[in-house]
């Protein structure tokens, strides 16, 4: 009996000691938390950025392929042996330059033969005129002589035309491509010798949705980005529009000239086209990361007197990682850009200084975004 009493007393003592230790430990934790918290309560560290203003371009994005302004396959109109090649592959030439020459011997002989026949025909005509005056020659003989004269004149014209066609001349300024034949080859009419490309300016064809039919105008400026030339932007001007709407793709085909005086561009390059159709000056912009979507609504957390203020906003275009704000914010207000999941409306926040660099002006940005949220100059395709 005494042993049981001792065990009970021992258990009570251990329980009392454990309770005292737990209470002391909790008090120490609360004291440490109180000491660590700043005056006025605990503040959650967040990244924040000011609302800024900038001008944004609204664009229609498209893609196209650069093409030569003019492009031909240099080929003879008549058959013959290739006697001379007077240019080099890749050479820049001017309009009228003789590119190649066919053997002229056969055509020269035909011309001489026609000229000889002409002299004989002229003599016959004169003879028959005299005979006709003396009523020695018939009217039919005179007609035959005149017909022979006309025939020889036509043969001379044909021979002269063939002689001229033995020389292949450049119809415009351009750059030669690669030869496809060798000196001495026998060529039939239409056999390609070399290609000639006019590369300044270049052309680019691209399509835009038919809903922009009344928006697109001749003379509008486009911007191009070339995958092969990263970081560079080129400009062009729309000069032609297909009068037919593509019923299959519901689109309009546009054609623009792209200056290439520096010879950086080449026909065949893939181009990303941005057609600027409107500009929003003095737009309010916030980082895209500041937007907190909730269903169809958009919110941001403003930082007001050290506290988070949940604010509903109306957004416009998405531009270069920024979002145009139409309603709900003013320029200069501070909005949370990272850490929104850790805070709630009215909670204390501590913005981290210099967490986000100031927004760059959005004007002149390149296409690739849409009002649905892609980065880049605001696209009208969304």
mmCIF file of C-alpha atoms in Angstrom:
data_model
loop_
_atom_site.group_PDB
_atom_site.id
_atom_site.type_symbol
_atom_site.label_atom_id
_atom_site.label_comp_id
_atom_site.label_asym_id
_atom_site.label_seq_id
_atom_site.Cartn_x
_atom_site.Cartn_y
_atom_site.Cartn_z
ATOM 1 C CA UNK A 1 0.000 0.000 0.000
ATOM 2 C CA UNK A 2 2.813 2.411 0.893
ATOM 3 C CA UNK A 3 4.538 1.572 -2.417
ATOM 4 C CA UNK A 4 1.422 2.514 -4.398
ATOM 5 C CA UNK A 5 1.144 5.836 -2.557
ATOM 6 C CA UNK A 6 4.806 6.622 -3.376
ATOM 7 C CA UNK A 7 4.264 5.832 -7.060
ATOM 8 C CA UNK A 8 1.222 8.121 -7.205
ATOM 9 C CA UNK A 9 3.111 10.961 -5.506
ATOM 10 C CA UNK A 10 6.014 10.496 -7.933
ATOM 11 C CA UNK A 11 3.712 10.619 -10.989
ATOM 12 C CA UNK A 12 2.000 13.787 -9.727
ATOM 13 C CA UNK A 13 5.383 15.447 -9.232
ATOM 14 C CA UNK A 14 6.558 14.515 -12.727
ATOM 15 C CA UNK A 15 3.324 15.828 -14.269
ATOM 16 C CA UNK A 16 3.628 19.100 -12.389
ATOM 17 C CA UNK A 17 7.231 19.520 -13.511
ATOM 18 C CA UNK A 18 6.296 18.798 -17.149
ATOM 19 C CA UNK A 19 3.471 21.319 -17.104
ATOM 20 C CA UNK A 20 5.740 23.973 -15.683
ATOM 21 C CA UNK A 21 8.366 23.298 -18.371
ATOM 22 C CA UNK A 22 5.794 23.505 -21.224
ATOM 23 C CA UNK A 23 4.313 26.742 -19.915
ATOM 24 C CA UNK A 24 7.766 28.263 -19.531
ATOM 25 C CA UNK A 25 8.726 27.199 -23.096
ATOM 26 C CA UNK A 26 5.566 28.735 -24.659
ATOM 27 C CA UNK A 27 6.124 31.973 -22.781
ATOM 28 C CA UNK A 28 9.697 32.112 -24.089
ATOM 29 C CA UNK A 29 8.496 31.606 -27.698
ATOM 30 C CA UNK A 30 5.903 34.360 -27.386
ATOM 31 C CA UNK A 31 8.506 36.693 -25.930
ATOM 32 C CA UNK A 32 10.923 35.939 -28.758
ATOM 33 C CA UNK A 33 8.228 36.529 -31.380
ATOM 34 C CA UNK A 34 7.274 39.811 -29.736
ATOM 35 C CA UNK A 35 10.877 40.940 -29.667
ATOM 36 C CA UNK A 36 11.397 40.024 -33.359
ATOM 37 C CA UNK A 37 8.265 41.792 -34.623
ATOM 38 C CA UNK A 38 8.636 45.490 -35.523
ATOM 39 C CA UNK A 39 6.595 48.128 -33.815
ATOM 40 C CA UNK A 40 3.030 48.154 -35.056
ATOM 41 C CA UNK A 41 2.826 44.441 -35.899
ATOM 42 C CA UNK A 42 4.453 41.936 -38.283
ATOM 43 C CA UNK A 43 4.918 43.029 -41.956
ATOM 44 C CA UNK A 44 5.305 40.552 -44.819
ATOM 45 C CA UNK A 45 8.211 41.370 -47.139
ATOM 46 C CA UNK A 46 7.023 41.776 -50.761
ATOM 47 C CA UNK A 47 8.403 43.064 -54.019
ATOM 48 C CA UNK A 48 6.715 46.163 -55.394
ATOM 49 C CA UNK A 49 6.897 48.544 -58.337
ATOM 50 C CA UNK A 50 5.347 51.954 -59.057
ATOM 51 C CA UNK A 51 2.596 52.532 -61.602
ATOM 52 C CA UNK A 52 4.221 54.244 -64.572
ATOM 53 C CA UNK A 53 3.124 56.014 -67.727
ATOM 54 C CA UNK A 54 4.254 55.323 -71.277
ATOM 55 C CA UNK A 55 3.155 55.305 -74.920
ATOM 56 C CA UNK A 56 2.237 51.937 -76.417
ATOM 57 C CA UNK A 57 1.800 50.853 -80.023
ATOM 58 C CA UNK A 58 -1.069 48.554 -80.952
ATOM 59 C CA UNK A 59 -0.031 46.204 -83.723
ATOM 60 C CA UNK A 60 -1.312 43.417 -85.922
ATOM 61 C CA UNK A 61 1.227 40.561 -85.834
ATOM 62 C CA UNK A 62 1.960 38.589 -88.982
ATOM 63 C CA UNK A 63 4.676 36.526 -90.615
ATOM 64 C CA UNK A 64 6.094 36.574 -94.112
ATOM 65 C CA UNK A 65 9.060 35.717 -96.298
ATOM 66 C CA UNK A 66 11.358 38.271 -97.897
ATOM 67 C CA UNK A 67 11.398 38.231 -101.695
ATOM 68 C CA UNK A 68 13.405 39.941 -104.392
ATOM 69 C CA UNK A 69 11.794 43.090 -105.713
ATOM 70 C CA UNK A 70 12.433 41.695 -109.189
ATOM 71 C CA UNK A 71 13.664 38.204 -110.038
ATOM 72 C CA UNK A 72 14.320 36.534 -113.402
ATOM 73 C CA UNK A 73 15.923 33.417 -114.813
ATOM 74 C CA UNK A 74 18.320 34.563 -117.532
ATOM 75 C CA UNK A 75 17.703 32.261 -120.525
ATOM 76 C CA UNK A 76 18.039 32.593 -124.305
ATOM 77 C CA UNK A 77 14.994 32.971 -126.543
ATOM 78 C CA UNK A 78 16.762 31.131 -129.379
ATOM 79 C CA UNK A 79 18.924 27.986 -129.455
ATOM 80 C CA UNK A 80 22.681 28.170 -129.831
ATOM 81 C CA UNK A 81 26.085 27.425 -128.372
ATOM 82 C CA UNK A 82 27.132 29.494 -125.338
ATOM 83 C CA UNK A 83 30.119 31.398 -126.721
ATOM 84 C CA UNK A 84 30.824 33.963 -123.962
ATOM 85 C CA UNK A 85 30.040 34.479 -120.270
ATOM 86 C CA UNK A 86 30.835 38.107 -119.473
ATOM 87 C CA UNK A 87 29.980 38.297 -115.738
ATOM 88 C CA UNK A 88 30.872 36.593 -112.469
ATOM 89 C CA UNK A 89 28.588 34.718 -110.097
ATOM 90 C CA UNK A 90 27.361 36.976 -107.292
ATOM 91 C CA UNK A 91 28.322 40.119 -109.219
ATOM 92 C CA UNK A 92 26.289 43.316 -108.958
ATOM 93 C CA UNK A 93 25.404 44.557 -112.425
ATOM 94 C CA UNK A 94 23.489 47.450 -113.930
ATOM 95 C CA UNK A 95 20.589 47.447 -116.337
ATOM 96 C CA UNK A 96 21.765 46.762 -119.883
ATOM 97 C CA UNK A 97 24.899 44.818 -118.918
ATOM 98 C CA UNK A 98 25.639 41.948 -121.350
ATOM 99 C CA UNK A 99 25.546 38.776 -119.254
ATOM 100 C CA UNK A 100 26.291 36.178 -121.940
ATOM 101 C CA UNK A 101 26.520 35.809 -125.695
ATOM 102 C CA UNK A 102 25.566 32.908 -127.961
ATOM 103 C CA UNK A 103 27.515 31.892 -131.040
ATOM 104 C CA UNK A 104 26.430 34.330 -133.767
ATOM 105 C CA UNK A 105 27.914 32.612 -136.833
ATOM 106 C CA UNK A 106 24.709 30.905 -138.002
ATOM 107 C CA UNK A 107 22.550 33.974 -137.420
ATOM 108 C CA UNK A 108 25.125 36.255 -139.040
ATOM 109 C CA UNK A 109 25.126 34.030 -142.142
ATOM 110 C CA UNK A 110 21.337 34.141 -142.259
ATOM 111 C CA UNK A 111 21.481 37.927 -142.066
ATOM 112 C CA UNK A 112 24.004 38.135 -144.898
ATOM 113 C CA UNK A 113 21.905 35.770 -146.999
ATOM 114 C CA UNK A 114 18.830 37.894 -146.428
ATOM 115 C CA UNK A 115 20.735 41.055 -147.308
ATOM 116 C CA UNK A 116 21.954 39.482 -150.577
ATOM 117 C CA UNK A 117 18.438 38.403 -151.420
ATOM 118 C CA UNK A 118 17.260 41.933 -150.724
ATOM 119 C CA UNK A 119 19.644 43.408 -153.266
ATOM 120 C CA UNK A 120 18.477 40.930 -155.882
ATOM 121 C CA UNK A 121 14.841 41.612 -155.094
ATOM 122 C CA UNK A 122 15.374 45.375 -155.412
ATOM 123 C CA UNK A 123 17.019 44.877 -158.813
ATOM 124 C CA UNK A 124 14.112 42.713 -159.978
ATOM 125 C CA UNK A 125 11.602 45.309 -158.920
ATOM 126 C CA UNK A 126 13.421 48.058 -160.834
ATOM 127 C CA UNK A 127 13.683 45.844 -163.909
ATOM 128 C CA UNK A 128 10.009 44.942 -163.846
ATOM 129 C CA UNK A 129 9.077 48.583 -163.406
ATOM 130 C CA UNK A 130 10.848 49.437 -166.667
ATOM 131 C CA UNK A 131 9.389 46.437 -168.409
ATOM 132 C CA UNK A 132 5.965 47.334 -167.133
ATOM 133 C CA UNK A 133 6.352 50.843 -168.478
ATOM 134 C CA UNK A 134 7.038 49.391 -171.915
ATOM 135 C CA UNK A 135 4.186 46.943 -171.430
ATOM 136 C CA UNK A 136 6.625 44.076 -171.777
ATOM 137 C CA UNK A 137 6.022 42.612 -168.268
ATOM 138 C CA UNK A 138 2.644 41.608 -166.897
ATOM 139 C CA UNK A 139 1.004 42.973 -163.760
ATOM 140 C CA UNK A 140 1.380 39.584 -162.096
ATOM 141 C CA UNK A 141 5.150 39.570 -162.668
ATOM 142 C CA UNK A 142 5.383 43.007 -161.094
ATOM 143 C CA UNK A 143 3.391 41.804 -158.071
ATOM 144 C CA UNK A 144 5.659 38.778 -157.659
ATOM 145 C CA UNK A 145 8.738 41.030 -157.700
ATOM 146 C CA UNK A 146 7.265 43.287 -155.017
ATOM 147 C CA UNK A 147 6.332 40.256 -152.895
ATOM 148 C CA UNK A 148 9.891 38.924 -153.153
ATOM 149 C CA UNK A 149 11.203 42.315 -152.008
ATOM 150 C CA UNK A 150 8.868 42.320 -148.976
ATOM 151 C CA UNK A 151 9.852 38.746 -148.148
ATOM 152 C CA UNK A 152 13.551 39.618 -148.152
ATOM 153 C CA UNK A 153 12.928 42.671 -145.973
ATOM 154 C CA UNK A 154 11.133 40.417 -143.457
ATOM 155 C CA UNK A 155 13.997 37.898 -143.558
ATOM 156 C CA UNK A 156 16.445 40.696 -142.766
ATOM 157 C CA UNK A 157 14.318 41.867 -139.824
ATOM 158 C CA UNK A 158 14.142 38.305 -138.491
ATOM 159 C CA UNK A 159 17.892 37.776 -138.905
ATOM 160 C CA UNK A 160 18.635 41.087 -137.156
ATOM 161 C CA UNK A 161 16.279 40.147 -134.296
ATOM 162 C CA UNK A 162 17.987 36.768 -133.891
ATOM 163 C CA UNK A 163 21.399 38.457 -133.915
ATOM 164 C CA UNK A 164 20.232 40.796 -131.143
ATOM 165 C CA UNK A 165 18.908 37.835 -129.146
ATOM 166 C CA UNK A 166 22.342 36.207 -129.092
ATOM 167 C CA UNK A 167 23.269 38.824 -126.480
ATOM 168 C CA UNK A 168 21.552 38.383 -123.112
ATOM 169 C CA UNK A 169 21.345 41.695 -121.241
ATOM 170 C CA UNK A 170 20.222 42.568 -117.704
ATOM 171 C CA UNK A 171 16.725 44.128 -117.745
ATOM 172 C CA UNK A 172 17.316 45.825 -114.360
ATOM 173 C CA UNK A 173 19.995 46.506 -111.758
ATOM 174 C CA UNK A 174 20.600 43.494 -109.553
ATOM 175 C CA UNK A 175 22.828 40.765 -108.191
ATOM 176 C CA UNK A 176 23.613 37.614 -110.147
ATOM 177 C CA UNK A 177 23.138 34.184 -108.624
ATOM 178 C CA UNK A 178 24.946 30.951 -109.468
ATOM 179 C CA UNK A 179 25.570 29.732 -113.015
ATOM 180 C CA UNK A 180 23.812 26.565 -114.149
ATOM 181 C CA UNK A 181 25.696 26.017 -117.410
ATOM 182 C CA UNK A 182 29.269 26.079 -118.674
ATOM 183 C CA UNK A 183 30.976 27.848 -121.521
ATOM 184 C CA UNK A 184 30.451 25.918 -124.757
ATOM 185 C CA UNK A 185 27.170 24.285 -123.718
ATOM 186 C CA UNK A 186 24.518 24.045 -126.408
ATOM 187 C CA UNK A 187 21.371 25.727 -125.124
ATOM 188 C CA UNK A 188 17.813 25.373 -126.258
ATOM 189 C CA UNK A 189 15.417 28.266 -125.974
ATOM 190 C CA UNK A 190 14.489 28.665 -122.293
ATOM 191 C CA UNK A 191 17.532 26.900 -120.802
ATOM 192 C CA UNK A 192 18.488 28.887 -117.679
ATOM 193 C CA UNK A 193 22.003 30.314 -117.586
ATOM 194 C CA UNK A 194 21.859 32.212 -114.279
ATOM 195 C CA UNK A 195 19.365 34.068 -112.062
ATOM 196 C CA UNK A 196 19.284 37.834 -111.498
ATOM 197 C CA UNK A 197 17.796 39.308 -108.306
ATOM 198 C CA UNK A 198 16.998 42.909 -107.417
ATOM 199 C CA UNK A 199 17.535 43.007 -103.647
ATOM 200 C CA UNK A 200 17.182 46.717 -102.864
ATOM 201 C CA UNK A 201 14.445 47.149 -102.012
ATOM 202 C CA UNK A 202 13.043 43.760 -101.048
ATOM 203 C CA UNK A 203 9.391 42.766 -100.905
ATOM 204 C CA UNK A 204 7.517 40.988 -98.153
ATOM 205 C CA UNK A 205 4.036 39.484 -98.510
ATOM 206 C CA UNK A 206 2.003 38.839 -95.370
ATOM 207 C CA UNK A 207 -1.577 38.203 -94.312
ATOM 208 C CA UNK A 208 -3.768 39.920 -91.732
ATOM 209 C CA UNK A 209 -7.276 38.923 -90.593
ATOM 210 C CA UNK A 210 -10.101 40.307 -92.706
ATOM 211 C CA UNK A 211 -11.490 42.236 -89.710
ATOM 212 C CA UNK A 212 -8.688 44.760 -90.312
ATOM 213 C CA UNK A 213 -9.756 45.395 -93.905
ATOM 214 C CA UNK A 214 -10.795 48.983 -93.111
ATOM 215 C CA UNK A 215 -7.882 49.539 -90.719
ATOM 216 C CA UNK A 216 -5.009 48.740 -93.070
ATOM 217 C CA UNK A 217 -4.028 51.506 -95.494
ATOM 218 C CA UNK A 218 -1.461 51.847 -98.254
ATOM 219 C CA UNK A 219 1.568 53.774 -97.064
ATOM 220 C CA UNK A 220 1.422 52.412 -93.509
ATOM 221 C CA UNK A 221 4.728 51.520 -91.874
ATOM 222 C CA UNK A 222 5.550 47.993 -90.773
ATOM 223 C CA UNK A 223 8.344 46.698 -88.555
ATOM 224 C CA UNK A 224 10.167 43.458 -89.207
ATOM 225 C CA UNK A 225 12.245 41.160 -87.035
ATOM 226 C CA UNK A 226 14.411 38.554 -88.716
ATOM 227 C CA UNK A 227 15.258 35.382 -86.790
ATOM 228 C CA UNK A 228 18.639 35.254 -88.521
ATOM 229 C CA UNK A 229 19.442 38.804 -87.290
ATOM 230 C CA UNK A 230 18.444 38.818 -83.602
ATOM 231 C CA UNK A 231 18.170 42.187 -81.917
ATOM 232 C CA UNK A 232 17.720 44.140 -85.157
ATOM 233 C CA UNK A 233 14.523 45.752 -86.395
ATOM 234 C CA UNK A 234 13.791 46.819 -89.967
ATOM 235 C CA UNK A 235 11.038 48.980 -91.409
ATOM 236 C CA UNK A 236 8.974 48.783 -94.557
ATOM 237 C CA UNK A 237 6.028 50.473 -96.245
ATOM 238 C CA UNK A 238 2.840 48.836 -97.518
ATOM 239 C CA UNK A 239 2.382 49.628 -101.209
ATOM 240 C CA UNK A 240 -0.092 47.037 -102.477
ATOM 241 C CA UNK A 241 -3.127 45.089 -101.273
ATOM 242 C CA UNK A 242 -4.730 42.108 -102.956
ATOM 243 C CA UNK A 243 -8.275 43.143 -103.949
ATOM 244 C CA UNK A 244 -9.514 39.636 -103.142
ATOM 245 C CA UNK A 245 -10.152 38.395 -99.613
ATOM 246 C CA UNK A 246 -8.838 34.875 -99.054
ATOM 247 C CA UNK A 247 -12.078 33.029 -98.363
ATOM 248 C CA UNK A 248 -10.231 30.012 -96.989
ATOM 249 C CA UNK A 249 -8.146 31.844 -94.409
ATOM 250 C CA UNK A 250 -10.423 34.897 -94.026
ATOM 251 C CA UNK A 251 -7.403 37.137 -94.539
ATOM 252 C CA UNK A 252 -6.013 39.953 -96.676
ATOM 253 C CA UNK A 253 -2.684 39.663 -98.490
ATOM 254 C CA UNK A 254 -0.530 42.789 -98.197
ATOM 255 C CA UNK A 255 2.776 43.588 -99.886
ATOM 256 C CA UNK A 256 5.421 45.981 -98.565
ATOM 257 C CA UNK A 257 8.759 47.317 -99.730
ATOM 258 C CA UNK A 258 11.687 46.944 -97.307
ATOM 259 C CA UNK A 259 14.790 49.103 -97.980
ATOM 260 C CA UNK A 260 18.012 47.090 -98.071
ATOM 261 C CA UNK A 261 20.722 49.626 -98.863
ATOM 262 C CA UNK A 262 23.046 48.083 -96.250
ATOM 263 C CA UNK A 263 22.646 44.668 -97.899
ATOM 264 C CA UNK A 264 21.871 42.938 -94.588
ATOM 265 C CA UNK A 265 18.758 41.174 -95.798
ATOM 266 C CA UNK A 266 18.405 38.336 -98.278
ATOM 267 C CA UNK A 267 15.454 36.980 -100.254
ATOM 268 C CA UNK A 268 13.972 33.935 -98.567
ATOM 269 C CA UNK A 269 14.528 35.051 -94.969
ATOM 270 C CA UNK A 270 11.644 34.479 -92.550
ATOM 271 C CA UNK A 271 10.239 37.756 -91.194
ATOM 272 C CA UNK A 272 8.039 38.557 -88.216
ATOM 273 C CA UNK A 273 5.913 41.534 -89.203
ATOM 274 C CA UNK A 274 4.314 44.097 -86.888
ATOM 275 C CA UNK A 275 1.778 46.480 -88.410
ATOM 276 C CA UNK A 276 1.164 49.458 -86.117
ATOM 277 C CA UNK A 277 -2.480 50.500 -86.385
ATOM 278 C CA UNK A 278 -2.979 52.646 -83.259
ATOM 279 C CA UNK A 279 -1.065 54.295 -80.394
ATOM 280 C CA UNK A 280 -2.090 54.855 -76.766
ATOM 281 C CA UNK A 281 -0.113 57.807 -75.375
ATOM 282 C CA UNK A 282 0.301 58.299 -71.610
ATOM 283 C CA UNK A 283 -0.963 54.827 -70.773
ATOM 284 C CA UNK A 284 -0.772 53.615 -67.153
ATOM 285 C CA UNK A 285 1.457 50.546 -66.960
ATOM 286 C CA UNK A 286 2.134 47.961 -64.254
ATOM 287 C CA UNK A 287 4.240 44.795 -64.404
ATOM 288 C CA UNK A 288 2.280 41.799 -65.618
ATOM 289 C CA UNK A 289 3.311 39.959 -62.447
ATOM 290 C CA UNK A 290 1.287 42.461 -60.397
ATOM 291 C CA UNK A 291 -2.022 41.203 -61.787
ATOM 292 C CA UNK A 292 -4.009 38.803 -59.583
ATOM 293 C CA UNK A 293 -6.828 37.228 -61.641
ATOM 294 C CA UNK A 294 -10.028 36.081 -59.995
ATOM 295 C CA UNK A 295 -12.461 34.666 -62.516
ATOM 296 C CA UNK A 296 -13.015 37.345 -65.142
ATOM 297 C CA UNK A 297 -11.867 40.078 -62.770
ATOM 298 C CA UNK A 298 -8.370 41.473 -62.268
ATOM 299 C CA UNK A 299 -6.929 42.743 -58.985
ATOM 300 C CA UNK A 300 -3.701 44.232 -57.686
ATOM 301 C CA UNK A 301 -2.432 44.891 -54.176
ATOM 302 C CA UNK A 302 -1.555 48.538 -53.623
ATOM 303 C CA UNK A 303 0.820 49.454 -50.823
ATOM 304 C CA UNK A 304 -0.896 52.148 -48.750
ATOM 305 C CA UNK A 305 0.653 53.275 -45.444
ATOM 306 C CA UNK A 306 2.510 50.002 -45.084
ATOM 307 C CA UNK A 307 -0.559 47.859 -45.664
ATOM 308 C CA UNK A 308 -1.853 45.844 -48.607
ATOM 309 C CA UNK A 309 -4.964 47.275 -50.251
ATOM 310 C CA UNK A 310 -6.644 44.842 -52.632
ATOM 311 C CA UNK A 311 -7.902 46.867 -55.622
ATOM 312 C CA UNK A 312 -9.962 45.805 -58.613
ATOM 313 C CA UNK A 313 -8.700 47.186 -61.938
ATOM 314 C CA UNK A 314 -9.704 47.204 -65.595
ATOM 315 C CA UNK A 315 -6.905 46.238 -67.964
ATOM 316 C CA UNK A 316 -6.249 46.997 -71.611
ATOM 317 C CA UNK A 317 -3.308 45.725 -73.641
ATOM 318 C CA UNK A 318 -0.377 43.559 -72.578
ATOM 319 C CA UNK A 319 2.872 45.214 -73.683
ATOM 320 C CA UNK A 320 6.488 44.051 -73.215
ATOM 321 C CA UNK A 321 5.734 42.372 -69.889
ATOM 322 C CA UNK A 322 3.602 45.315 -68.783
ATOM 323 C CA UNK A 323 -0.171 45.678 -68.570
ATOM 324 C CA UNK A 324 -2.126 48.771 -69.545
ATOM 325 C CA UNK A 325 -4.457 49.804 -66.704
ATOM 326 C CA UNK A 326 -7.626 51.578 -67.810
ATOM 327 C CA UNK A 327 -9.298 52.001 -64.405
ATOM 328 C CA UNK A 328 -8.460 51.580 -60.721
ATOM 329 C CA UNK A 329 -4.935 53.011 -60.379
ATOM 330 C CA UNK A 330 -3.060 56.279 -60.617
ATOM 331 C CA UNK A 331 0.477 57.014 -61.744
ATOM 332 C CA UNK A 332 3.054 56.673 -58.971
ATOM 333 C CA UNK A 333 1.069 54.277 -56.780
ATOM 334 C CA UNK A 334 3.052 51.295 -55.500
ATOM 335 C CA UNK A 335 1.755 47.832 -56.408
ATOM 336 C CA UNK A 336 2.945 44.424 -55.218
ATOM 337 C CA UNK A 337 4.656 42.416 -57.961
ATOM 338 C CA UNK A 338 5.760 39.326 -55.997
ATOM 339 C CA UNK A 339 4.493 37.757 -52.774
ATOM 340 C CA UNK A 340 0.754 38.186 -53.316
ATOM 341 C CA UNK A 341 0.069 34.636 -52.095
ATOM 342 C CA UNK A 342 1.445 35.539 -48.667
ATOM 343 C CA UNK A 343 -0.738 38.595 -48.060
ATOM 344 C CA UNK A 344 -4.369 39.617 -47.757
ATOM 345 C CA UNK A 345 -6.267 42.892 -47.817
ATOM 346 C CA UNK A 346 -5.250 45.050 -44.845
ATOM 347 C CA UNK A 347 -2.188 42.986 -43.914
ATOM 348 C CA UNK A 348 1.052 44.820 -43.165
ATOM 349 C CA UNK A 349 3.636 44.641 -45.942
ATOM 350 C CA UNK A 350 7.245 45.713 -46.232
ATOM 351 C CA UNK A 351 8.174 46.524 -49.862
ATOM 352 C CA UNK A 352 11.667 45.413 -50.786
ATOM 353 C CA UNK A 353 13.480 48.446 -52.225
ATOM 354 C CA UNK A 354 14.747 48.232 -55.832
ATOM 355 C CA UNK A 355 13.094 44.861 -56.268
ATOM 356 C CA UNK A 356 11.886 45.744 -59.750
ATOM 357 C CA UNK A 357 13.538 47.978 -62.294
ATOM 358 C CA UNK A 358 11.483 50.900 -63.638
ATOM 359 C CA UNK A 359 9.374 50.070 -66.629
ATOM 360 C CA UNK A 360 10.908 50.813 -70.010
ATOM 361 C CA UNK A 361 8.835 52.864 -72.461
ATOM 362 C CA UNK A 362 6.574 50.603 -74.410
ATOM 363 C CA UNK A 363 6.404 52.664 -77.592
ATOM 364 C CA UNK A 364 7.947 51.044 -80.587
ATOM 365 C CA UNK A 365 7.981 47.552 -79.105
ATOM 366 C CA UNK A 366 7.744 44.552 -81.333
ATOM 367 C CA UNK A 367 4.794 42.410 -82.030
ATOM 368 C CA UNK A 368 4.128 39.070 -80.457
ATOM 369 C CA UNK A 369 1.663 39.933 -77.706
ATOM 370 C CA UNK A 370 -2.082 39.995 -77.598
ATOM 371 C CA UNK A 371 -4.686 41.399 -75.285
ATOM 372 C CA UNK A 372 -4.760 37.933 -73.842
ATOM 373 C CA UNK A 373 -1.414 38.349 -72.138
ATOM 374 C CA UNK A 374 1.522 37.599 -74.437
ATOM 375 C CA UNK A 375 4.563 39.817 -74.036
ATOM 376 C CA UNK A 376 5.376 42.321 -76.773
ATOM 377 C CA UNK A 377 3.811 45.346 -78.330
ATOM 378 C CA UNK A 378 0.078 45.154 -77.932
ATOM 379 C CA UNK A 379 -1.431 42.986 -80.622
ATOM 380 C CA UNK A 380 -4.741 43.632 -82.247
ATOM 381 C CA UNK A 381 -5.188 39.939 -82.896
ATOM 382 C CA UNK A 382 -6.383 39.087 -79.410
#
